[in-house]
Short mmCIF file of C-alpha atoms in Angstrom, two decimals:
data_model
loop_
_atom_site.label_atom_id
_atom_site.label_comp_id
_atom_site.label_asym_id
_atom_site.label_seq_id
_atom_site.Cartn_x
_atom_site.Cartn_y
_atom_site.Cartn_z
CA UNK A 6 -35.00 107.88 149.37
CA UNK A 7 -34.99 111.98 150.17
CA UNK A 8 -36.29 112.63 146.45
CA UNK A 9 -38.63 110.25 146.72
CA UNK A 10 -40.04 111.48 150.52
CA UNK A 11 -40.34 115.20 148.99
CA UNK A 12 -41.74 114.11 146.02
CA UNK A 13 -44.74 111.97 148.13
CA UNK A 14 -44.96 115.39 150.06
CA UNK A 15 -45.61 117.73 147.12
CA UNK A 16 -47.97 114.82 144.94
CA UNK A 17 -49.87 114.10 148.24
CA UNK A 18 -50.79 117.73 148.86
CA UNK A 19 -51.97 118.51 144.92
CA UNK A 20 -54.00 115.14 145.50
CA UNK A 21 -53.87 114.11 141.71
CA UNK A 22 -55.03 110.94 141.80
CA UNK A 23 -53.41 110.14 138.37
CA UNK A 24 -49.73 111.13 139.72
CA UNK A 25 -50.33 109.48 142.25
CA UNK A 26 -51.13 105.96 141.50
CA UNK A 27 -48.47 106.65 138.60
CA UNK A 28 -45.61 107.25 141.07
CA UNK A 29 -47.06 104.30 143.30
CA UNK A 30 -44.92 101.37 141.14
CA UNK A 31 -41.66 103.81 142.35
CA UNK A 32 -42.80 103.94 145.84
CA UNK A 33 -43.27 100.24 145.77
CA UNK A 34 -39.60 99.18 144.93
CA UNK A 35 -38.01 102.17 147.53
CA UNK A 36 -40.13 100.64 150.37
CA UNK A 37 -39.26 96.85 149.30
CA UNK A 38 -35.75 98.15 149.09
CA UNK A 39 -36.11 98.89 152.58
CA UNK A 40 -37.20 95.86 153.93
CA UNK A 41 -32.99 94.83 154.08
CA UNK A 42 -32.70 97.81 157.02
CA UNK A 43 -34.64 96.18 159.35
CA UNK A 44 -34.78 97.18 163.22
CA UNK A 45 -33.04 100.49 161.94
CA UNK A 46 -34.26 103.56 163.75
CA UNK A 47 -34.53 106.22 161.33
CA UNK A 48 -37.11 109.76 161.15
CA UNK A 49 -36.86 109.45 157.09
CA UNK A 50 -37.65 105.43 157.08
CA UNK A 51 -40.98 106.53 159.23
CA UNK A 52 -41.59 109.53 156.96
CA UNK A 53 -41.79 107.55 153.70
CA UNK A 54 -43.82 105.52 155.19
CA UNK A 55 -46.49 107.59 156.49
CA UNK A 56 -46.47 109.94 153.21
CA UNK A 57 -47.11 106.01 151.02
CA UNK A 58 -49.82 105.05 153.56
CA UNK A 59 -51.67 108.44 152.94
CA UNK A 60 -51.36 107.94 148.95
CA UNK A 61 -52.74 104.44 149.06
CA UNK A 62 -55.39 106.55 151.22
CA UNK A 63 -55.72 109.12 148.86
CA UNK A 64 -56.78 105.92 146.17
CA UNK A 65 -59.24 104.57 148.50
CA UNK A 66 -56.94 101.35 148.88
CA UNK A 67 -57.60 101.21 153.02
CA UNK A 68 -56.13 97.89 152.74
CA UNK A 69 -52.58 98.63 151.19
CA UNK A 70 -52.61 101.89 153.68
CA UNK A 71 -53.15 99.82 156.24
CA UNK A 72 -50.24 97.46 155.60
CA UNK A 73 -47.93 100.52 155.16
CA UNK A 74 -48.46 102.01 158.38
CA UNK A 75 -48.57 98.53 160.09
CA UNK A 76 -45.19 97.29 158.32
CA UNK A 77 -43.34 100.80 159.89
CA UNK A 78 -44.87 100.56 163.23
CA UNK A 79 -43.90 96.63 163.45
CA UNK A 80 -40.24 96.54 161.34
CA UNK A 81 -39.29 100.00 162.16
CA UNK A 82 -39.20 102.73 164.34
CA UNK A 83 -42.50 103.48 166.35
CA UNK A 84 -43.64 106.81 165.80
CA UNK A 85 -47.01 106.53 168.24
CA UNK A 86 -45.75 110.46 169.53
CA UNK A 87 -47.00 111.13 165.59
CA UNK A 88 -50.53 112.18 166.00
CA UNK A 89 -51.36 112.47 161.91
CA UNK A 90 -49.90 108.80 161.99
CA UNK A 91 -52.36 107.42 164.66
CA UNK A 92 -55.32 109.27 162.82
CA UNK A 93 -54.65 107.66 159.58
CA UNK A 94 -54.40 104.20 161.22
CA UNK A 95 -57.78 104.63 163.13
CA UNK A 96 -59.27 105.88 159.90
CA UNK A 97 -57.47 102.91 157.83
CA UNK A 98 -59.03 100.59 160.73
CA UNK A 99 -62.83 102.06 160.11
CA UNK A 100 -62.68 101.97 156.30
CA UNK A 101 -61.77 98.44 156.78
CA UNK A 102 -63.33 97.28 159.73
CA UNK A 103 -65.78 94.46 158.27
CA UNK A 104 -63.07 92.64 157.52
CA UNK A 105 -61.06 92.27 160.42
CA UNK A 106 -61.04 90.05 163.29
CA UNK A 107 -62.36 91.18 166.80
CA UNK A 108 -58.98 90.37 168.65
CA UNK A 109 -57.17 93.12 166.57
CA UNK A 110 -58.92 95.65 168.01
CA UNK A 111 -57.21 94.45 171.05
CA UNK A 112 -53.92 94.07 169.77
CA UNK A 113 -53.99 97.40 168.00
CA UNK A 114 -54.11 99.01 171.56
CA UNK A 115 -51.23 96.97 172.40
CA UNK A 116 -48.83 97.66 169.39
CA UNK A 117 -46.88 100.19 171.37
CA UNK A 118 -46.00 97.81 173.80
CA UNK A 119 -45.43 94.68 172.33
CA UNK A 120 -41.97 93.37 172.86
CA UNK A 121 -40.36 91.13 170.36
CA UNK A 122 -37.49 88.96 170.70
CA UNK A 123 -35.90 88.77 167.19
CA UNK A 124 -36.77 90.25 163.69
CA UNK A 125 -38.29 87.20 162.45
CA UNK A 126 -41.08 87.35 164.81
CA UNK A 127 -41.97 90.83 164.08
CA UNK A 128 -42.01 89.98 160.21
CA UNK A 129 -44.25 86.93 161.51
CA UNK A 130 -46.69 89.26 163.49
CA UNK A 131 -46.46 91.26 160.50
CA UNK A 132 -47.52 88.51 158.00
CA UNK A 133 -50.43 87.24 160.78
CA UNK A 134 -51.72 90.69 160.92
CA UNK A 135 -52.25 91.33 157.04
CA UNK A 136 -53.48 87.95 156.35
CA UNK A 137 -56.51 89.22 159.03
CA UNK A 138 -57.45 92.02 156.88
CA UNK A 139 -58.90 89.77 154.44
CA UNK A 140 -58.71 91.44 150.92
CA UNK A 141 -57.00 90.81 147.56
CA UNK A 142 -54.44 93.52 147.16
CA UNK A 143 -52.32 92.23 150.21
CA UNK A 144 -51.40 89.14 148.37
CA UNK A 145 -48.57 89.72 146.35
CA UNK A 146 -47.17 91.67 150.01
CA UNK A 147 -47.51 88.25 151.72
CA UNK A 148 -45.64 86.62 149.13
CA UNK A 149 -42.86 89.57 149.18
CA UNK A 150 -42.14 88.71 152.91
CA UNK A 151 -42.34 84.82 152.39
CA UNK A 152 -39.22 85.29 150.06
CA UNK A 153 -37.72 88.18 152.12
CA UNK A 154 -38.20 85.99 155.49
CA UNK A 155 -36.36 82.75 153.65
CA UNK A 156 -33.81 85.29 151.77
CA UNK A 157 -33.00 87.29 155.31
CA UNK A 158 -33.12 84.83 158.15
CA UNK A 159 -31.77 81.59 155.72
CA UNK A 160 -34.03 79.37 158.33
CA UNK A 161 -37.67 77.94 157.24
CA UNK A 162 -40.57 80.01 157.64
CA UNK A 163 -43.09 80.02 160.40
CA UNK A 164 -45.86 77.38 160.81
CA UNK A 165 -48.52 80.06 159.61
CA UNK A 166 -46.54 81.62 157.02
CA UNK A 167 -45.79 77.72 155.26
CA UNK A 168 -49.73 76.48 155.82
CA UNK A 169 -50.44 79.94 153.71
CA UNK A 170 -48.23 79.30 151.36
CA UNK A 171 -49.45 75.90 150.54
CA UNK A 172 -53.05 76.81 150.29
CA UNK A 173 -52.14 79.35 147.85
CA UNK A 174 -50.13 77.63 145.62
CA UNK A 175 -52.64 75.02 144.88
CA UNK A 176 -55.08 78.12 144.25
CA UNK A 177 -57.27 78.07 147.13
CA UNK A 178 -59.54 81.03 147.53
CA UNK A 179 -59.65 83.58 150.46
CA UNK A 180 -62.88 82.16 151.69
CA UNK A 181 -61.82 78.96 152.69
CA UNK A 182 -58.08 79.94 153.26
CA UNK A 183 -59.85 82.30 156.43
CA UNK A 184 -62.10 79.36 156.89
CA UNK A 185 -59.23 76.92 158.00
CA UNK A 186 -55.99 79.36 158.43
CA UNK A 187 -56.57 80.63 162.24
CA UNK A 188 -54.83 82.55 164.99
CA UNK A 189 -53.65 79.48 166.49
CA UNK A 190 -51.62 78.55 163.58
CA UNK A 191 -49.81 81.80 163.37
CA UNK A 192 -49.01 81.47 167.49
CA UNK A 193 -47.47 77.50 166.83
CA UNK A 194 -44.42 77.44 167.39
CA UNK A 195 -43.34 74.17 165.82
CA UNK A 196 -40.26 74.22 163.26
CA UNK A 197 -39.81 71.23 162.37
CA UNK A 198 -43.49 70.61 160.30
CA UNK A 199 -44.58 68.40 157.52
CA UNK A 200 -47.01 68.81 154.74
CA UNK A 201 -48.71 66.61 157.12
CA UNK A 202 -48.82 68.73 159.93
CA UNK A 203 -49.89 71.57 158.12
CA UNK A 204 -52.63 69.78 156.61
CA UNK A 205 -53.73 68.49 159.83
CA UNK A 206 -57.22 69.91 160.45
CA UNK A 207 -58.36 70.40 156.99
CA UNK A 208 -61.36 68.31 155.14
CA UNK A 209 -60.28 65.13 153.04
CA UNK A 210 -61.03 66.92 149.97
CA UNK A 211 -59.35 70.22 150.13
CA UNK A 212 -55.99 68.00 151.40
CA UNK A 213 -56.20 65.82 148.37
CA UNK A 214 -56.55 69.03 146.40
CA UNK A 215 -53.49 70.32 148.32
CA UNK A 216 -51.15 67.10 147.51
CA UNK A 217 -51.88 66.72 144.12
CA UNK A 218 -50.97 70.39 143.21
CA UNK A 219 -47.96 70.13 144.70
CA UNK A 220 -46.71 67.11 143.55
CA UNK B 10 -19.91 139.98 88.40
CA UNK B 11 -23.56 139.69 90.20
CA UNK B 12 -23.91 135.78 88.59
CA UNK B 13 -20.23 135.06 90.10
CA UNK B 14 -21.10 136.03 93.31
CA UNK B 15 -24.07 134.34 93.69
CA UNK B 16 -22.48 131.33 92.25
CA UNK B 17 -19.51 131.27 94.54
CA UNK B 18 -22.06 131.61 97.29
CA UNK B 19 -24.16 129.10 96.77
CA UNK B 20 -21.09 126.92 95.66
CA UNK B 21 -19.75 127.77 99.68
CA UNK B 22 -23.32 126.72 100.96
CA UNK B 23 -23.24 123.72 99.58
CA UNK B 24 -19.66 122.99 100.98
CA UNK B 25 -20.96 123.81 104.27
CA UNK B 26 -23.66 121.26 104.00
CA UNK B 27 -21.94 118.68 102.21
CA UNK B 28 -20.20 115.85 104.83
CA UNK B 29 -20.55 113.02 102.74
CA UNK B 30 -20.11 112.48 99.00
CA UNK B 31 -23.71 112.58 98.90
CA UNK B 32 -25.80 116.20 99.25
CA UNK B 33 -27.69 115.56 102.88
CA UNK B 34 -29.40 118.59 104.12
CA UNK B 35 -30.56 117.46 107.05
CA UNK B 36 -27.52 115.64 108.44
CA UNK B 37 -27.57 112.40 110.17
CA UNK B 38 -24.42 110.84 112.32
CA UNK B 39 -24.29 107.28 111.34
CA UNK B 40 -24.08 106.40 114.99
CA UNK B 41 -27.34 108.09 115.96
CA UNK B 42 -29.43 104.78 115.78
CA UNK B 43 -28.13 102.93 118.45
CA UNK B 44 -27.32 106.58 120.22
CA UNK B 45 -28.07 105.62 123.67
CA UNK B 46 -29.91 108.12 125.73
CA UNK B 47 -29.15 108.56 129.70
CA UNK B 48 -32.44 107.14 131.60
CA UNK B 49 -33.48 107.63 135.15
CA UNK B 50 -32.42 103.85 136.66
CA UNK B 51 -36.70 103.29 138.08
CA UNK B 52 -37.83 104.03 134.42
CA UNK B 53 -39.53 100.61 133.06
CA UNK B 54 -40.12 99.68 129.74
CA UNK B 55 -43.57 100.69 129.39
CA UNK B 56 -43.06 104.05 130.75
CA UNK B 57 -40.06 104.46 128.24
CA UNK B 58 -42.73 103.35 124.86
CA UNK B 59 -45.07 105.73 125.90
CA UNK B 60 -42.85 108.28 125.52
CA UNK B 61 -41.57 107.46 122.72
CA UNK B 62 -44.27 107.36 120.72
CA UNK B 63 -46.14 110.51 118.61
CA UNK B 64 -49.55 110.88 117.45
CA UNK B 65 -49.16 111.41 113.62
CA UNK B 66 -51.38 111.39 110.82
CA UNK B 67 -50.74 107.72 110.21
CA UNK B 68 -52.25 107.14 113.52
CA UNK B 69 -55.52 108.53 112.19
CA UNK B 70 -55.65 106.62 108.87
CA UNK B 71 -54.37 103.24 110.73
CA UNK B 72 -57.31 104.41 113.44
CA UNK B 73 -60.03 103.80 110.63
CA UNK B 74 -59.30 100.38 109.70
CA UNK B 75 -58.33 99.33 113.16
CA UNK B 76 -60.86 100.83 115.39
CA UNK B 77 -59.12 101.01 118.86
CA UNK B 78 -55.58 102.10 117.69
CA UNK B 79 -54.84 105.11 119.12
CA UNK B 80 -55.74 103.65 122.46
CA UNK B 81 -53.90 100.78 122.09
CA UNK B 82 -50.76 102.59 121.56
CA UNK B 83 -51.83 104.91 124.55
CA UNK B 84 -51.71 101.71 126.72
CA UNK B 85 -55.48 102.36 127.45
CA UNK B 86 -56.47 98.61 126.59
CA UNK B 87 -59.48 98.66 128.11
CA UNK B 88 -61.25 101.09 126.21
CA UNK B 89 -59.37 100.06 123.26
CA UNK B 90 -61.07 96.16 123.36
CA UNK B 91 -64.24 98.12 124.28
CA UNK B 92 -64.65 99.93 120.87
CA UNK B 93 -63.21 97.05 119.16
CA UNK B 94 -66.11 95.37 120.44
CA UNK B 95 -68.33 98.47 119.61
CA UNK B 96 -67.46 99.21 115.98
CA UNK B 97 -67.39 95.57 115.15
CA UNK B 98 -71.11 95.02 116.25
CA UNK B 99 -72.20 98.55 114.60
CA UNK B 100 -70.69 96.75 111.21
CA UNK B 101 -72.32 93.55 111.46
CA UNK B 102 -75.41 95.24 112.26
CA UNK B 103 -74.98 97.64 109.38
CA UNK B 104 -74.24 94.32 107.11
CA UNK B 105 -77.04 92.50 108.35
CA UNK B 106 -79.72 95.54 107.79
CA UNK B 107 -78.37 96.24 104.29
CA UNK B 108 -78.67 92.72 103.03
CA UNK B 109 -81.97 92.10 104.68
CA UNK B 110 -83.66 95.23 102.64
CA UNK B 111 -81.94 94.39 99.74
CA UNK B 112 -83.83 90.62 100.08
CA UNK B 113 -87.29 91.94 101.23
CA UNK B 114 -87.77 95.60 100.84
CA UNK B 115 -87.46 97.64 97.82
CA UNK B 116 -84.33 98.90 95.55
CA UNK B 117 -84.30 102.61 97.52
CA UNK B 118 -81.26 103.80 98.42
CA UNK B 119 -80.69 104.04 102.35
CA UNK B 120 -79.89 108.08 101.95
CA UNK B 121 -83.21 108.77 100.01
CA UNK B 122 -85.32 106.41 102.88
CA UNK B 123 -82.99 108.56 105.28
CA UNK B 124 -84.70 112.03 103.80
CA UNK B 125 -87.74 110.72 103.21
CA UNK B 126 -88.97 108.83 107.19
CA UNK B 127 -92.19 109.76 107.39
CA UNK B 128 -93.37 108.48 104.02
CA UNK B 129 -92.17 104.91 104.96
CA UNK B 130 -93.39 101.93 106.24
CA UNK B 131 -92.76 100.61 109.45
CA UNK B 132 -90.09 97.83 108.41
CA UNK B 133 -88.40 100.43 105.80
CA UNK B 134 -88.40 102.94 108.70
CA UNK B 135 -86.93 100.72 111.64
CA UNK B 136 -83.64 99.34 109.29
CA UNK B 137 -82.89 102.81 107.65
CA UNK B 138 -82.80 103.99 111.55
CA UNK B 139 -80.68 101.11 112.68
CA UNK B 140 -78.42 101.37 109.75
CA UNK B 141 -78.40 105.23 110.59
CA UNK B 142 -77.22 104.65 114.01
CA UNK B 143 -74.84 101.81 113.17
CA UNK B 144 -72.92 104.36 110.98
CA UNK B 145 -73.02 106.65 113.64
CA UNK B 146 -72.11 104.43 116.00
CA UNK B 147 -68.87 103.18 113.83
CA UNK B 148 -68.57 107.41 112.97
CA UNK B 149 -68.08 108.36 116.86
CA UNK B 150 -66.27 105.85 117.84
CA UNK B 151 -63.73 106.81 115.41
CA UNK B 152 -63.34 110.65 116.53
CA UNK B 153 -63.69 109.30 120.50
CA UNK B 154 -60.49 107.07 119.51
CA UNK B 155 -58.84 109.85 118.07
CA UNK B 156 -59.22 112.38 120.18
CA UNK B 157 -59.65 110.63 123.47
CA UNK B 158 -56.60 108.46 122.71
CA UNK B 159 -54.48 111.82 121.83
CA UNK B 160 -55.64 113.12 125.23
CA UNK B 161 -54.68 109.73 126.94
CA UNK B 162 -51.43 109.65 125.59
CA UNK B 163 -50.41 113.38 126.14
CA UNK B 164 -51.59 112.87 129.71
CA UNK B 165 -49.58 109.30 130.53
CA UNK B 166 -46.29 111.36 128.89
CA UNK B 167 -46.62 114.24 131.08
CA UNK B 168 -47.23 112.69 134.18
CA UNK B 169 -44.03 110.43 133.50
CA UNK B 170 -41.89 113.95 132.13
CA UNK B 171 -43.44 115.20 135.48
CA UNK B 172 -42.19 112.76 137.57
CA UNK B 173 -38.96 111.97 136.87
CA UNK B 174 -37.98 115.85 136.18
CA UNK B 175 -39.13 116.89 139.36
CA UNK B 176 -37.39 113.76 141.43
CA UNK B 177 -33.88 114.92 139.40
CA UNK B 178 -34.50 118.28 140.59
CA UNK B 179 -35.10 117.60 144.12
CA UNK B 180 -32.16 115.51 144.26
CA UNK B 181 -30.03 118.41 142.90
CA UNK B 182 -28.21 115.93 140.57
CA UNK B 183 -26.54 117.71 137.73
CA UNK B 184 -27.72 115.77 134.51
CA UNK B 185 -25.55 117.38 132.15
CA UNK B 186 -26.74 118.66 128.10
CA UNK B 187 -26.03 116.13 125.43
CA UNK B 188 -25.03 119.47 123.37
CA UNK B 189 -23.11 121.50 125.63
CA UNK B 190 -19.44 120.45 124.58
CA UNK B 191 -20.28 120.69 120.92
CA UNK B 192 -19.49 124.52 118.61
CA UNK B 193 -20.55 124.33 114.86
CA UNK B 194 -18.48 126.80 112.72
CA UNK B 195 -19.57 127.23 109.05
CA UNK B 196 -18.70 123.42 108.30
CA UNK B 197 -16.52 122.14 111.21
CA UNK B 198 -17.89 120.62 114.07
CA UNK B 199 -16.04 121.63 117.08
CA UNK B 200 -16.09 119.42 120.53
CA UNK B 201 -14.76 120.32 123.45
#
């Protein structure tokens, strides 16, 4: 991980776009590599971090940034004393600000002093969170902690986390997956669900679509 | 005396050349084709073809019959489909002009109505133009794939040489030179 922390340092500052988003595939499988040291308190963990957030930042991809800084400040180490680390986040938050809910705004202010009980709930805040800022390019990073959640923990997913995964399976778009996939979902904290509990509150059609996809 | 000499020299160089019962200059080990080079472990597969390729002067007569080659092999789809698209429309228009005047205007030749615009008639005047920029068209894109895809390809290879040179150098790994144990001596090989 050192190589790859100087190596973000030295890119970031020449701020080649083409090295960059080159080196960004390399980046990607270090940080999903470090998903497995979870709840570990470490300066060079918060570093690599930071340095990814600002080259997804560099791209103008405000989204991915985003989801960087929130996945250190949530799984890792806190590092609010980091001033460069709270500018980036507020700028992160502006750039992407039409897409996100009102109540974030709230909880942003409150990430410092959120207390969680196990790791699972922090990946599930974590999952919540970037399914709120509504774009695209988070997709395949909800997917990555579906599987990391079931491969980790060996228990079944949160209520949220399986109602999202069966919408997008059956290839429902992100319209009408923010349409019917609310906060209230993400805070239930029922284990033992069905397919028809998690199709509760959904329109006849979109369920039918649901069931016959998966079956 | 002279003719000996120069006899029993070039008698020695061929002994120094000669490792086979066959006379190969440029020597080749038999076991160089599946000699298997030491990778950095994040390289992927992609990364690796793109560096092993080479713009030759094959490229550039493949490049005319296929326009979009030297693109293609840069990994630049895209613009690769895009001048597919490009030159293949500048040829059917090209086609479709040439046997339209042949049906309905006279027997001139398209370079002398080319020289001679202003003496023609509207029609005449309108397909030697289109014709003239369909083979300009087809023309440019050519030299943009050749040139542009060079560039593309010299610029993905560098950036990849970049990266993983610098990343073995900052982690102050000693990658060791596939040479370095190996002393030639007239016709001996010498390994240590």
């Amino acid at each position: 991980m050192k190589p790859e922390i100087k190596y973000l340092q030295i890119i970031n500052n020449q701020n080649n776009k083409f090295i960059i988003n080159d080196n960004i595939r390399n980046a990607e499988i270090c940080a999903d590599s470090l998903f497995y040291r979870i709840d570990t308190y470490n300066n060079d963990v918060s570093s690599f971090f930071l340095l990814l957030s600002e080259s997804y930042y560099l791209l103008k991809k405000y989204d991915l940034a985003l989801f960087t800084l929130l996945q250190q400040r949530i799984l890792f180490y806190s590092d609010s004393i980091n001033i460069y680390s709270k500018k980036l986040l507020n700028q992160c938050l502006n750039k992407t600000n039409k897409k996100l809910p009102a109540s974030f705004s709230i909880l942003e202010k409150s990430l410092d002093t959120i207390l969680f009980v196990n790791s699972a709930q922090k990946v599930d805040f974590l999952f919540s969170i970037t399914f709120f800022i509504n774009s695209k390019n988070t997709k395949h990073k909800l997917l990555n902690l579906i599987t990391f959640y079931e491969k980790y923990f060996n228990q079944n997913v949160s209520f949220g986390m399986a109602k999202w995964k069966l919408l997008n399976t059956a290839g429902i778009n992100l319209k009408t997956q923010t349409k019917y996939l609310l906060i209230n979902d993400f805070n239930n904290p029922l284990s033992d669900y069905d397919n028809q509990d998690l199709l509760y509150n959904l329109p006849i059609k979109l369920k039918n679509k649901i069931l016959n996809h998966n079956t | 005396m002279n003719k000996k000499m120069f006899f029993i020299g070039l008698l020695l160089f061929f002994a120094s050349e000669m490792f086979s019962q066959d006379v190969d200059f440029y020597i080749k080990n038999q076991n160089d084709n599946f000699d298997f080079q030491k990778m950095p472990k994040e390289m992927s597969f992609d990364e690796y073809n793109i560096l092993s390729q080479s713009f030759r002067m094959q490229d550039m007569m493949f490049g005319f019959f296929v326009p979009g080659y030297v693109h293609f092999k840069a990994n630049d789809k895209k613009t690769g489909y895009a001048l597919v698209t490009l030159s293949s429309l500048s040829y059917a228009t090209f086609a479709y002009q040439l046997v339209w005047s042949k049906n309905n205007l006279s027997d001139s030749s398209f370079f002398y109505n080319l020289n001679n615009l202003s003496s023609l008639s509207s029609d005449l005047k309108t397909n030697t133009l289109i014709m003239g920029g369909a083979l300009f068209t087809i023309g440019s894109s050519y030299l943009f794939d050749i040139i542009h895809g060079k560039y593309r390809l010299q610029k993905k290879q560098n950036a990849i040489r970049y990266k993983y040179s610098l990343k073995a150098s900052l982690s102050d790994a000693y990658i060791p030179n596939k040479y370095s144990n190996i002393a030639c001596f007239f016709s001996m090989k010498i390994y240590f």
